Amino acid sequence: MITKHTYGNPFNTEAVVEAVPNAEDAPAYGSVSLEKGFAFSYTMAAQDIVYGLGEAIRGINKRGHLYVSNCSDTPDHLEDMASMYGAHNFLIIDGEETFGLFFDYPTAITFDIGYTLQDKLTVSCEEADLDLYVIDGENAYDIVKQFRKIIGRSYIPPKFAFGFGQSRWGYTTADDFKNVVKGYRENHIPMDMLYMDIDYMESYKDFTVNEKNFPDFKAFVDEMKAQDIHLVPIIDAGVKIEEGYDVYEEGVENNYFCKREDGSDFAAAVWPGRTHFPDVLNKEAREWFGGKYETLISQGIDGFWNDMNEPAIFYSDEGLAKYKEFLQTYQNDKDDQIPFFAVQYLPKTLSNSPEDYKRFYHNVDGKMVRHDKVHNLFGYNMTRAAGEAFEKISPDKRILMFSRSSYIGMHRYGGIWTGDNKSWWSHLLLNLKMMPTLNMCGFLYTGADLGGFGANTTRDLLLRWLALGIFTPLMRNHSAIRTRDQECYRFENVEDFRHVIGIRYRLIPYLYSEYMKAALNDDMYFKPLAFDYPKDEMAREIEDQLMLGNEVMIAPVYTQNASGRYVYLPEEMKFVKFMPDGSIYEETLPQGSHFVKIALNEVSMFIRKGKCVPVVDVAESVNKIDMGTLRYIGYENAEYDLYEDDGISRI
Ligand code: GLC
């Protein structure tokens, strides 16, 4: 049962799409104070677990820290970072009392989950204008399913998007891209997608392609398609300010950009230099910006990733002017007066400054709304712009789309990737922990930059990370410019990479079926163990294993120099290993704790008691999967509900 409690005059975020009647009474749990803004407080029992917050650092159980939903361009996913790129304000308290909470509030909101006082949960925000949804259910899993129903169906990508993709910031010319494809195809490492980062564009201008580097872009897209490779270009939020650039000129002419208080177009520097932000909260501007994707779709493109849409700001005109002024002060022989820390710190305050978010406005149905009041809705609405346009531009076929920034509601239009992580073992584990909580919030098509985006990867880290990535719906190797080359064929014993990625393709009938069932039934693809084994005390504390669909449990290796790992089985299961010689090792293990050996070039998973999983032979692209080779592994005489469709028609 769901009750809605409205405070003040909330902004309509359109996160919830089903009607939920307004409650007469106060929420059945905790207490609300409107003395200073809004604050919800609840006293947690010692054993209560708090699930939720989607894309956030730390554990699956969120107790013991402070989190702020405030969409941020944050390349440092450190343990103490309060905010990430997304704002996912859904929580479940599971224990003595079990209930869910969704705070539908469009800007910064703080979740103190036992940080100030160990047993106190306090959720607070500056303005008491929000809808609070309180969800009662049989257990945490049931609460998720009820929540998912009211926020609408999750995005469904085309089937090719379940293949493996290669990406790197720095690929520039058609030859750069062709060489990557050659590297994969010649080494017979399966692949379906090749991502185009900002360097494919002309001076980082959205919806342009550099003509010198791609003299005939359409022909290039076709040439790639002939090899079963889908090119997936990036689109950034900022539109370059440049006379003669049609997107810029149309935006200015029609008032489609975010404006300052005085009515001038707000300017912020991002990759292209000075840019304007499309006002994606304005319906007309959203339609216009979404329509621009057609420029690339008409050339054969069928997938995109939306970036820098928190929106990220390197600096604004105003911020830069202040900075210059500050530097001026110490120009002449004032060495001993230079405030060292202020000078060191100041450049950092230029980027993504809260001051800048107060400098521009959205036109929402004719009303000017200051950006900082609705900050967390920008990435959501940029992706919504694309999603709504795709339905018109490509009414029959699904288009691949994922975004960096998001709010609940965006899950209907695209997936997300978890942003600029690092080539650190701790980030492999963080990747695993984020997956179920993202699913709780409707984001099913998700994944991290495998191998790590920043810093230099190592062969073993990449192999272990791929062995987790095999199971995440979005499976992409992405790395930053100037880091060590990270394409799989760059490393010794390339056959190990061929094998590991090959297992993804052997499992696609299963992974796709489970994804589709989760999407169509408002269900989860990844779950914490406790959702399937709520009475098992051990399972409730497991943070490094996940349930995948209804048949599988995964327990990847996430430490260096390990020959295997400890794993907890809540019930008897089949331990499965895909061996480098192509064989499949299966061993029945009893309920309890085990140390299982998993070599670097093996992929492991567990099949639940009485269940089976479909596998096919390896293929080098999703298109080439031969369903004639389908067979089942796991428990004999088990039944499996295989989901099949053409993988491209809209559903
Ligand atoms: C941002 C993105 C990253 C991309 C880079 C250059 O940092 O998160 O994925 O490679 O910008 O476009």
XYZ file of C-alpha atoms and ligand atoms in Angstrom:
663
model
C 0.000 0.000 0.000
C 1.291 3.468 -0.916
C 0.334 6.758 0.674
C 1.284 10.185 -0.627
C 1.968 13.101 1.674
C 2.214 16.511 0.069
C 4.044 19.376 1.763
C 3.845 22.936 0.462
C 3.738 23.385 -3.253
C 5.895 20.706 -4.911
C 7.406 21.036 -8.377
C 5.940 18.375 -10.652
C 8.980 16.207 -11.470
C 6.873 13.588 -13.292
C 8.859 10.857 -11.566
C 5.608 9.171 -10.523
C 3.209 8.374 -13.356
C 0.479 6.390 -11.563
C -2.093 8.248 -9.515
C -1.537 7.813 -5.782
C -4.245 9.332 -3.588
C -3.234 11.948 -1.055
C -3.266 10.766 2.550
C -5.202 12.625 5.199
C -2.933 11.615 8.057
C 0.748 12.082 8.797
C 3.100 9.296 7.574
C 2.692 6.074 9.544
C 6.404 5.978 10.361
C 8.779 8.520 11.840
C 7.967 12.179 12.246
C 8.035 15.240 10.028
C 9.177 18.674 11.113
C 8.551 21.807 9.067
C 10.299 24.136 11.469
C 13.354 24.668 9.293
C 12.639 23.596 5.751
C 11.639 19.924 5.779
C 12.955 17.100 7.938
C 11.801 13.515 8.266
C 13.190 11.592 11.242
C 13.017 7.956 12.215
C 14.699 5.961 14.946
C 16.277 2.845 13.508
C 16.414 -0.414 15.464
C 19.870 -1.959 15.847
C 19.318 -4.629 13.199
C 17.509 -2.476 10.614
C 19.035 -2.383 7.143
C 18.608 0.693 4.952
C 18.548 -0.058 1.228
C 18.410 2.472 -1.570
C 19.724 5.753 -2.983
C 20.533 4.163 -6.365
C 23.844 5.507 -7.593
C 25.707 6.228 -4.356
C 29.007 5.284 -2.807
C 29.509 2.821 0.060
C 27.488 -0.269 0.795
C 24.291 -1.982 -0.245
C 23.257 -1.244 3.344
C 23.466 2.530 3.457
C 23.642 2.860 7.260
C 26.448 4.811 8.845
C 26.989 7.738 6.538
C 25.679 10.945 5.049
C 24.546 11.233 1.440
C 23.287 14.225 -0.512
C 21.234 13.839 -3.691
C 22.773 16.671 -5.660
C 23.739 15.728 -9.221
C 27.483 16.338 -9.421
C 30.243 15.934 -11.971
C 32.449 13.929 -9.659
C 35.377 11.935 -11.015
C 36.385 11.015 -7.447
C 34.213 8.187 -6.268
C 35.853 8.165 -2.883
C 34.354 6.709 0.248
C 33.525 10.149 1.625
C 31.834 11.601 -1.476
C 28.314 12.552 -0.485
C 26.989 13.107 -4.029
C 27.247 11.317 -7.349
C 25.836 12.104 -10.811
C 22.320 10.851 -10.055
C 19.619 11.781 -7.540
C 17.673 8.695 -6.502
C 15.699 9.509 -3.370
C 14.202 6.104 -2.685
C 14.946 4.200 0.538
C 13.743 1.087 2.302
C 14.084 0.543 6.019
C 14.035 -3.206 6.537
C 13.937 -4.668 10.031
C 11.764 -4.220 13.036
C 9.431 -2.188 10.837
C 9.706 -2.484 7.074
C 8.661 0.350 4.786
C 9.775 2.382 1.781
C 10.156 6.153 1.355
C 10.388 8.212 -1.805
C 11.152 11.908 -1.445
C 10.095 13.514 -4.713
C 12.081 16.734 -4.461
C 13.916 18.274 -7.427
C 17.074 19.591 -5.811
C 19.585 18.915 -3.029
C 18.289 16.679 -0.246
C 20.359 15.187 2.570
C 20.152 11.656 3.923
C 21.791 11.335 7.310
C 21.579 7.587 7.853
C 23.096 7.113 11.276
C 25.903 9.590 10.624
C 25.156 12.200 13.300
C 23.510 9.736 15.672
C 23.936 6.037 15.057
C 20.281 5.114 15.294
C 18.777 8.230 13.668
C 17.680 8.510 10.083
C 17.087 12.137 9.076
C 16.136 13.245 5.600
C 16.143 17.003 5.196
C 15.940 19.690 2.542
C 15.813 23.442 2.458
C 12.273 23.931 1.276
C 9.182 22.154 2.514
C 7.800 21.693 -1.001
C 7.759 18.004 -1.820
C 5.768 14.803 -2.116
C 6.667 12.031 0.276
C 5.516 8.545 -0.685
C 5.381 5.946 2.072
C 5.185 2.317 0.974
C 4.083 -0.620 3.092
C 4.686 -4.139 1.929
C 5.344 -7.743 2.900
C 9.095 -7.267 2.676
C 11.737 -5.092 0.989
C 11.383 -6.845 -2.370
C 7.616 -6.389 -2.394
C 8.071 -2.677 -1.582
C 10.415 -2.257 -4.548
C 7.883 -3.853 -6.883
C 5.121 -1.517 -5.662
C 7.373 1.515 -6.076
C 8.438 0.458 -9.537
C 4.794 0.220 -10.582
C 4.076 3.871 -9.800
C 7.186 5.225 -11.563
C 6.490 3.484 -14.857
C 8.221 0.874 -16.944
C 11.996 0.792 -17.262
C 13.714 1.558 -20.521
C 14.251 -1.324 -22.948
C 17.310 -1.106 -25.216
C 17.789 -2.980 -28.471
C 19.234 -6.477 -28.074
C 22.567 -5.573 -29.662
C 23.149 -3.388 -26.587
C 23.616 -6.612 -24.607
C 26.796 -7.249 -26.556
C 30.211 -5.988 -25.500
C 31.302 -2.426 -26.316
C 34.680 -0.725 -26.540
C 35.181 2.930 -25.769
C 38.025 5.323 -25.091
C 38.303 9.062 -24.864
C 40.713 10.029 -27.613
C 39.593 8.023 -30.687
C 39.481 10.772 -33.315
C 39.692 9.657 -36.931
C 37.837 6.980 -38.881
C 41.099 5.042 -38.882
C 41.313 5.136 -35.081
C 37.903 3.485 -34.958
C 38.653 1.017 -37.751
C 41.831 -0.077 -35.971
C 39.908 -0.889 -32.820
C 37.434 -2.985 -34.789
C 40.338 -4.695 -36.536
C 41.974 -5.404 -33.172
C 38.817 -7.091 -31.927
C 37.749 -8.893 -35.070
C 41.259 -10.186 -35.946
C 41.643 -11.528 -32.438
C 38.109 -12.953 -32.512
C 37.117 -11.135 -29.357
C 33.348 -10.604 -29.633
C 32.095 -7.035 -29.876
C 28.932 -5.155 -30.896
C 29.446 -1.512 -30.040
C 32.140 1.061 -30.547
C 31.624 4.288 -28.633
C 32.496 7.671 -30.064
C 33.701 10.099 -27.405
C 33.819 13.882 -27.957
C 36.615 13.856 -30.549
C 34.361 12.661 -33.391
C 32.667 16.061 -33.401
C 33.652 19.274 -35.093
C 35.065 21.432 -32.263
C 32.917 19.502 -29.740
C 29.727 20.799 -31.347
C 26.725 18.558 -30.621
C 25.180 16.826 -33.651
C 28.173 17.578 -35.906
C 30.766 15.160 -37.247
C 34.274 16.282 -38.154
C 34.290 16.196 -41.946
C 38.032 15.927 -42.289
C 38.153 12.831 -40.131
C 34.921 11.360 -41.538
C 34.595 12.517 -45.160
C 31.565 10.239 -45.685
C 30.114 9.534 -42.253
C 27.089 7.593 -43.472
C 29.278 5.280 -45.519
C 31.487 4.790 -42.463
C 28.478 3.917 -40.274
C 27.356 1.418 -42.924
C 30.831 -0.084 -43.204
C 30.845 -0.653 -39.447
C 27.304 -2.088 -39.497
C 28.416 -4.558 -42.147
C 30.807 -5.873 -39.512
C 28.042 -5.933 -36.870
C 29.457 -2.874 -35.154
C 27.106 -0.153 -33.899
C 28.750 3.243 -33.483
C 27.461 5.030 -30.371
C 28.261 8.766 -30.306
C 28.314 10.932 -27.184
C 26.100 14.039 -26.884
C 27.056 16.676 -24.312
C 24.697 19.086 -22.588
C 26.416 22.343 -23.586
C 25.830 23.800 -27.062
C 28.874 25.658 -28.383
C 28.489 29.408 -28.845
C 29.550 29.940 -32.436
C 28.099 32.112 -35.174
C 26.892 30.030 -38.100
C 26.391 26.838 -36.037
C 22.732 25.985 -36.610
C 21.985 24.463 -33.194
C 23.384 27.549 -31.499
C 21.578 29.960 -33.790
C 18.202 28.228 -33.585
C 18.475 28.015 -29.801
C 19.196 31.718 -29.456
C 16.501 32.728 -31.912
C 13.768 30.710 -30.251
C 14.765 31.294 -26.632
C 15.517 27.598 -26.147
C 18.553 28.153 -23.912
C 18.642 28.702 -20.158
C 18.648 32.397 -19.336
C 20.068 34.726 -16.761
C 17.712 36.836 -14.685
C 18.118 39.721 -17.149
C 16.953 37.558 -20.046
C 20.350 37.015 -21.675
C 21.484 33.470 -22.466
C 23.597 32.019 -19.666
C 27.105 31.035 -20.759
C 29.198 28.273 -19.196
C 32.419 26.744 -20.445
C 32.559 22.984 -20.979
C 34.602 20.951 -23.557
C 33.712 23.213 -26.540
C 34.623 26.404 -24.671
C 31.690 28.729 -23.934
C 28.306 27.065 -24.339
C 24.617 27.589 -23.694
C 22.482 24.948 -22.010
C 19.318 23.807 -23.803
C 16.375 24.477 -21.502
C 15.206 20.889 -21.339
C 12.623 21.754 -18.673
C 10.837 23.844 -21.281
C 8.612 21.522 -23.296
C 9.214 23.260 -26.617
C 12.967 23.458 -26.137
C 12.988 19.805 -25.147
C 11.179 18.857 -28.329
C 13.604 20.930 -30.375
C 16.748 19.510 -28.748
C 15.430 15.923 -28.977
C 14.685 16.450 -32.650
C 18.373 17.204 -33.261
C 19.316 13.552 -32.663
C 17.762 12.884 -36.044
C 20.831 14.426 -37.686
C 22.809 11.363 -36.623
C 19.981 8.812 -36.733
C 19.422 9.677 -40.399
C 23.016 8.650 -41.020
C 22.439 5.203 -39.551
C 23.271 5.827 -35.883
C 21.119 3.792 -33.468
C 22.617 4.539 -30.063
C 23.790 7.493 -27.962
C 25.219 8.365 -24.558
C 24.333 11.698 -22.950
C 27.091 13.310 -20.935
C 28.018 16.352 -18.799
C 24.337 16.753 -17.986
C 24.394 17.504 -14.260
C 25.015 19.983 -15.998
C 28.790 20.121 -15.524
C 30.308 23.613 -15.662
C 34.064 24.212 -15.944
C 33.517 27.915 -15.312
C 30.942 30.605 -16.038
C 31.570 34.113 -17.414
C 30.823 35.492 -13.950
C 33.030 32.983 -12.149
C 35.947 33.635 -14.463
C 35.628 37.413 -14.090
C 35.775 37.060 -10.305
C 38.793 34.797 -10.580
C 40.670 37.255 -12.796
C 39.859 40.057 -10.405
C 41.258 38.034 -7.535
C 44.509 37.309 -9.397
C 44.848 41.007 -10.249
C 44.907 41.905 -6.563
C 48.251 40.219 -6.097
C 49.911 41.248 -9.350
C 52.445 43.771 -8.088
C 55.118 42.931 -5.506
C 52.765 41.574 -2.949
C 54.484 38.210 -2.582
C 54.277 38.060 1.175
C 50.578 38.870 1.137
C 49.432 36.057 -1.124
C 46.898 33.934 0.757
C 48.389 30.599 -0.242
C 45.417 28.375 0.506
C 42.914 30.699 -1.118
C 45.030 30.801 -4.285
C 45.426 27.041 -4.295
C 41.738 26.426 -3.687
C 40.166 29.085 -5.876
C 40.542 27.399 -9.291
C 38.673 24.394 -7.891
C 35.739 26.538 -6.854
C 35.328 27.705 -10.446
C 33.868 24.378 -11.570
C 30.350 23.170 -10.796
C 29.916 26.068 -8.402
C 26.631 26.329 -6.477
C 26.778 30.064 -7.239
C 26.570 29.358 -10.959
C 23.554 27.116 -10.509
C 21.794 30.184 -9.111
C 22.679 32.259 -12.162
C 20.336 30.714 -14.689
C 16.645 29.981 -15.152
C 14.305 27.541 -16.840
C 11.084 28.485 -18.526
C 8.580 25.996 -17.105
C 5.157 26.608 -18.652
C 5.874 30.321 -18.863
C 7.211 30.589 -15.302
C 10.902 31.330 -14.732
C 12.348 28.771 -12.307
C 15.866 29.269 -10.980
C 18.064 26.324 -11.855
C 19.266 25.514 -8.335
C 15.629 24.892 -7.344
C 15.326 22.063 -9.879
C 18.974 21.126 -10.323
C 18.521 17.350 -10.159
C 16.121 17.301 -13.108
C 18.481 18.451 -15.861
C 20.088 15.153 -16.927
C 16.699 13.443 -16.611
C 15.082 15.913 -18.990
C 17.954 15.943 -21.468
C 17.561 12.180 -21.793
C 13.804 12.532 -21.843
C 14.199 14.986 -24.723
C 16.003 12.269 -26.658
C 13.646 9.478 -25.573
C 10.512 11.386 -26.550
C 12.043 12.328 -29.889
C 13.144 8.744 -30.608
C 9.517 7.637 -30.450
C 8.805 9.953 -33.370
C 12.061 9.606 -35.313
C 12.236 5.851 -34.892
C 8.685 4.683 -34.097
C 9.396 1.039 -34.854
C 12.904 0.492 -33.647
C 14.447 0.854 -30.205
C 17.416 3.179 -29.862
C 20.223 2.646 -27.346
C 20.444 5.469 -24.828
C 22.165 5.980 -21.506
C 23.041 9.039 -19.530
C 25.464 10.150 -16.860
C 23.156 12.308 -14.757
C 19.673 11.122 -13.784
C 16.671 11.391 -11.485
C 14.023 8.735 -10.917
C 11.692 9.027 -13.908
C 14.574 9.087 -16.371
C 14.662 5.293 -16.104
C 11.730 5.289 -18.565
C 13.865 6.890 -21.284
C 17.337 5.393 -20.873
C 19.874 3.649 -18.736
C 22.882 5.128 -16.989
C 26.543 4.393 -16.656
C 28.138 5.123 -13.320
C 30.584 7.762 -14.542
C 34.281 8.390 -14.098
C 35.503 5.632 -11.815
C 39.172 4.627 -11.532
C 41.215 1.551 -12.314
C 41.030 0.516 -8.689
C 40.029 -2.836 -7.226
C 37.768 -1.010 -4.761
C 35.807 0.396 -7.707
C 35.175 -3.086 -9.069
C 33.424 -3.878 -5.792
C 31.647 -0.499 -5.815
C 30.314 -1.371 -9.275
C 28.754 -4.540 -7.856
C 27.224 -2.759 -4.862
C 25.564 -0.050 -6.943
C 23.743 -2.438 -9.251
C 20.855 -3.660 -7.035
C 20.140 -0.234 -5.556
C 19.986 1.240 -9.059
C 17.537 -1.498 -10.022
C 15.383 -0.565 -7.043
C 15.035 2.904 -8.588
C 14.111 1.590 -12.035
C 17.541 1.836 -13.672
C 18.024 -1.593 -15.190
C 20.281 -0.858 -18.162
C 23.353 0.042 -16.165
C 27.051 -0.685 -15.884
C 30.378 0.867 -14.944
C 33.440 1.696 -17.041
C 35.023 -1.767 -16.995
C 38.735 -1.722 -16.315
C 38.322 1.743 -14.819
C 38.110 5.150 -16.500
C 40.825 7.173 -14.746
C 44.281 5.832 -13.759
C 46.136 2.960 -15.404
C 44.532 -0.434 -15.446
C 46.315 -3.767 -15.145
C 45.644 -6.944 -17.078
C 44.347 -8.828 -14.056
C 42.075 -5.976 -12.945
C 40.543 -5.750 -16.399
C 39.988 -9.514 -16.605
C 38.369 -9.674 -13.170
C 36.243 -6.612 -13.923
C 35.094 -8.089 -17.228
C 34.105 -11.238 -15.326
C 31.661 -9.031 -13.386
C 30.757 -6.930 -16.449
C 29.598 -10.074 -18.239
C 26.558 -9.946 -16.000
C 25.796 -6.193 -16.079
C 23.322 -5.239 -18.846
C 25.653 -2.472 -20.052
C 29.059 -4.081 -20.665
C 31.546 -1.448 -21.789
C 35.308 -1.032 -21.504
C 35.945 2.734 -21.307
C 39.039 4.695 -20.328
C 40.258 8.256 -20.168
C 42.643 9.926 -22.544
C 46.300 9.673 -21.450
C 45.747 6.523 -19.404
C 47.261 3.164 -20.364
C 45.749 1.562 -23.465
C 42.883 -0.587 -22.289
C 41.475 -2.367 -25.349
C 41.429 -6.102 -24.652
C 43.770 -6.977 -27.539
C 46.525 -4.766 -26.086
C 47.363 -7.304 -23.391
C 49.380 -10.539 -23.379
C 47.555 -13.860 -23.824
C 44.691 -12.307 -25.698
C 42.919 -15.685 -25.704
C 41.943 -15.088 -22.072
C 40.017 -11.952 -23.051
C 38.465 -13.768 -26.026
C 37.276 -16.460 -23.641
C 35.961 -14.188 -20.891
C 34.025 -11.889 -23.240
C 32.851 -14.941 -25.164
C 30.996 -16.098 -22.034
C 28.892 -12.936 -22.182
C 27.692 -14.078 -25.576
C 27.097 -17.654 -24.405
C 24.830 -16.237 -21.684
C 22.918 -13.634 -23.715
C 19.739 -15.767 -24.038
C 19.654 -15.852 -20.233
C 20.721 -12.263 -19.567
C 18.329 -10.841 -22.151
C 15.428 -12.982 -20.898
C 15.988 -11.897 -17.309
C 16.361 -8.254 -18.334
C 13.140 -8.317 -20.323
C 11.215 -10.066 -17.558
C 12.497 -7.492 -15.053
C 11.566 -4.583 -17.328
C 8.141 -5.890 -18.322
C 7.136 -6.868 -14.769
C 8.605 -3.880 -12.873
C 10.997 -6.320 -11.286
C 14.693 -6.321 -10.434
C 17.454 -7.860 -12.540
C 20.036 -7.694 -9.730
C 18.949 -8.178 -6.120
C 20.716 -8.194 -2.767
C 20.740 -11.777 -1.427
C 18.384 -10.770 1.382
C 15.603 -10.043 -1.131
C 15.457 -13.729 -2.070
C 16.412 -15.087 1.366
C 14.861 -12.569 3.797
C 14.972 -14.922 6.785
C 18.649 -15.853 6.358
C 20.710 -13.770 8.827
C 23.969 -14.362 6.917
C 22.435 -13.454 3.555
C 21.225 -10.164 5.019
C 24.796 -9.025 5.532
C 26.348 -10.122 2.230
C 27.626 -7.108 0.264
C 29.829 -8.807 -2.350
C 27.476 -11.275 -4.005
C 24.262 -10.613 -5.942
C 21.247 -12.514 -7.176
C 20.778 -12.162 -10.933
C 17.300 -12.923 -12.247
C 15.568 -15.905 -10.743
C 18.203 -18.561 -11.304
C 21.685 -17.176 -10.747
C 23.882 -15.840 -7.976
C 27.161 -14.112 -8.823
C 30.219 -13.792 -6.609
C 33.051 -12.269 -8.629
C 36.669 -12.030 -7.457
C 37.504 -8.401 -6.621
C 40.934 -8.591 -4.987
C 44.324 -8.730 -6.681
C 46.532 -11.845 -6.588
C 43.634 -14.028 -5.426
C 43.162 -17.563 -6.720
C 39.517 -17.547 -5.666
C 37.275 -16.246 -2.905
C 34.970 -17.103 -0.049
C 31.336 -17.313 -0.948
C 28.206 -17.857 1.107
C 25.449 -20.072 -0.274
C 22.039 -19.510 1.365
C 20.956 -22.873 -0.042
C 22.472 -25.709 -2.062
C 23.624 -24.422 -5.447
C 25.524 -25.531 -8.525
C 28.931 -23.851 -8.786
C 29.513 -23.292 -12.516
C 32.788 -22.374 -14.165
C 33.233 -21.600 -17.827
C 36.669 -23.061 -18.506
C 39.174 -21.665 -21.023
C 38.968 -24.888 -23.102
C 35.261 -24.222 -23.726
C 33.977 -26.820 -21.273
C 31.599 -26.015 -18.423
C 32.502 -27.251 -14.959
C 29.568 -27.899 -12.630
C 29.752 -28.910 -8.983
C 26.947 -29.103 -6.445
C 27.851 -27.303 -3.227
C 25.811 -27.513 -0.008
C 24.370 -24.528 1.839
C 27.079 -22.686 3.831
C 30.432 -20.983 3.324
C 33.012 -22.198 0.839
C 36.295 -21.125 -0.650
C 35.980 -21.523 -4.414
C 38.899 -21.436 -6.809
C 38.420 -19.114 -9.790
C 41.400 -18.517 -12.067
C 41.879 -15.237 -13.938
C 40.736 -16.800 -17.179
C 37.637 -18.500 -15.781
C 34.134 -17.108 -15.388
C 32.052 -18.397 -12.514
C 28.464 -18.206 -11.330
C 26.081 -20.204 -9.154
C 22.774 -21.742 -10.195
C 20.048 -21.913 -7.564
C 18.728 -25.269 -6.434
C 16.266 -26.804 -8.875
C 16.907 -24.204 -11.605
C 18.601 -24.206 -14.987
C 20.124 -21.591 -17.302
C 20.160 -21.479 -21.107
C 23.545 -21.226 -22.864
C 24.514 -21.067 -26.519
C 27.788 -21.392 -28.384
C 30.083 -18.377 -28.546
C 29.345 -15.816 -31.264
C 31.337 -12.730 -32.237
C 28.271 -10.474 -32.262
C 24.716 -10.659 -30.924
C 23.506 -10.947 -34.493
C 25.496 -14.132 -35.022
C 24.192 -16.025 -32.000
C 22.933 -19.417 -33.192
C 19.863 -20.311 -31.135
C 20.147 -23.809 -32.626
C 23.014 -24.403 -30.184
C 20.837 -23.599 -27.164
C 21.044 -26.012 -24.225
C 20.541 -25.845 -20.502
C 23.007 -26.130 -17.646
C 22.264 -26.538 -13.950
C 19.731 -28.851 -12.376
C 18.266 -31.604 -14.508
C 14.557 -31.565 -15.286
C 14.342 -27.911 -14.313
C 12.189 -25.625 -16.432
C 13.138 -22.237 -17.769
C 10.943 -19.524 -19.225
C 12.991 -18.273 -22.191
C 12.037 -14.812 -23.454
C 12.505 -14.234 -27.160
C 11.658 -11.402 -29.546
C 13.279 -9.800 -32.589
C 15.393 -7.630 -30.286
C 14.647 -4.383 -32.063
C 10.890 -3.670 -32.368
C 9.478 -1.386 -29.740
C 7.451 -3.114 -27.053
C 33.377 12.833 -19.018
C 32.715 11.476 -19.154
C 33.679 10.481 -19.747
C 34.169 11.021 -21.098
C 34.791 12.408 -20.934
C 35.140 13.052 -22.265
O 34.401 12.780 -18.092
O 32.227 11.011 -17.925
O 33.070 9.232 -19.924
O 35.128 10.143 -21.620
O 33.886 13.261 -20.278
O 34.012 13.197 -23.055
